[in-house]
Amino acid sequence: MKNIAVIGAGISGLYLANLLEKEIDFEYKIYEKRSKFNLEEGYGIQLSVNSIKLLNKIGFKNLSVHDLSYPKRVNFVDAKNNNKICDIDINKFNDESNYYTTLKRSTLIKFLLDDIPDSKINHNIELKKVEYGEKLNAHFSNNTIENFDYIIVSDGVFSNSKSIIAEKHIAPKFFKSVALRGNIKNYDNPDVSIFMGSNFHFVIYPVNQNKDYNFISIIRKNLSKEQLADEKLFENNDFLQSLLGTINQNSFLDIKSNLENIKAFPIFVSEKLEIINKKNIFFVGDALFSFPPSFAQGASQSIETSNDLFQNIKNNNDIFYKERINKINSVNWRSKLNHFAFHLKNPLSIFIRNICLKYLTKNEKFLENYLGKIYRD
Ligand SMILES: Cc1cc2nc3c(=O)[nH]c(=O)nc-3n(C[C@H](O)[C@H](O)[C@H](O)COP(=O)(O)OP(=O)(O)OC[C@H]3O[C@@H](n4cnc5c(N)ncnc54)[C@H](O)[C@@H]3O)c2cc1C
């Protein structure tokens, strides 16, 4: 029997826990910093077929279709005049039982929690120290010490456990962008639509069959260290209104009047992939590598990574990071390229981008290379 500590109960940690739950050779406990899960929030998440395939293996296909949406297309739209430039048929990457899916994050978390006994989740706890002996001695913030065969770190982009284990300070870097999200009213389109503006883009997609829509915008914005350290800034009404104003001034849709449950936060990404070689300690999800969000792959990659790690531990292999490096690089440059292309400002660059987009979105070879490689492999 192998004893495993999972640090952090986000998408990556909970997916891994679902795999461990089904194996009699593993015993595991989850340690989560927050006091409880937020199972009410209505914000959305897009999941491509690579992660849907893995989620279906643990019963995702049994979820009620009312709580899910299956967009057929990704539309590229000029935010300023609402003119559609082109679209991608994302159906082509689906197979008979796995479809590109959009849903509420809370629906996903509820599903991931379904098969995990409450007794296996310890809330209000953080990892404080690890001692290395025959086993891994983990010291926790509630002054308990426990022995494990493996420690899996899945505590997200700001992973404090990473610094503890690496024995040096590791922090993500500010991506000079801010995210603004909410639920949008008076909108009706079953596709994923990407509205591109100058120095911002926003994406709207359905999160269920009830015509509830998620709005997420990425706005280029440089903030000082002091502003980033000020947690209240992102709740400040003037700040939120100025972000909304940036979008509204340059957008055909009246976002300001139709957005509810608005939340803003700064975007941080991994500066580089740091492989920390400590025997039987592994990193997954955003704690391993956090991507810019413009390719909507972070959660799907988190699920893939947890699945890879599980197979490695189960089969006693030592190739986990070797296999992930290429995929991380592939997703990272695509995410950065999307971010750049979605935010162009100069009219000539926009003109050229739109011609390229029209051509590339109908080019099978390009689509297979740019998306198929990530969604199918
Ligand atoms: C604006 C935006 C939009 C996005 N949209 C999409 C999308 O549409 N599709 C997609 O695939 N991805 C998307 N992503 C990325 C995706 O949200 C993340 O990649 C994913 O949530 C990472 O999961 P995780 O489990 O690694 O981390 P998290 O989900 O962040 O979970 C980490 C968990 O660890 C806990 N924790 C933190 N510190 C500690 C500690 N010290 N000890 C114990 N527990 C701790 C946290 O409370 C949390 O529960 C988006 C990201 C952003 C910023």
Coordinates of C-alpha atoms in Angstrom, one line a residue, residues 21 52 54 61-62 65 77 85 96 139 185 193 196 201 225 236 245 336 377:
E21 CA -9.7 6.4 -5.2
I52 CA -13.0 15.3 -21.7
L54 CA -10.0 11.5 -19.3
K61 CA -20.4 11.3 -19.3
N62 CA -23.1 10.5 -16.6
V65 CA -26.6 17.4 -20.3
V77 CA -15.3 38.5 -34.2
I85 CA -14.2 37.4 -39.4
E96 CA -18.3 9.6 -31.0
H139 CA 4.9 18.9 8.5
K185 CA -27.3 38.8 -19.9
S193 CA -17.1 33.6 -29.6
M196 CA -10.9 40.8 -30.5
H201 CA -10.2 40.4 -26.1
K225 CA 4.2 46.0 -7.4
N236 CA -12.5 48.7 -5.9
G245 CA -14.9 51.3 -19.7
K336 CA 1.4 33.4 -26.1
D377 CA -2.4 13.6 -28.5

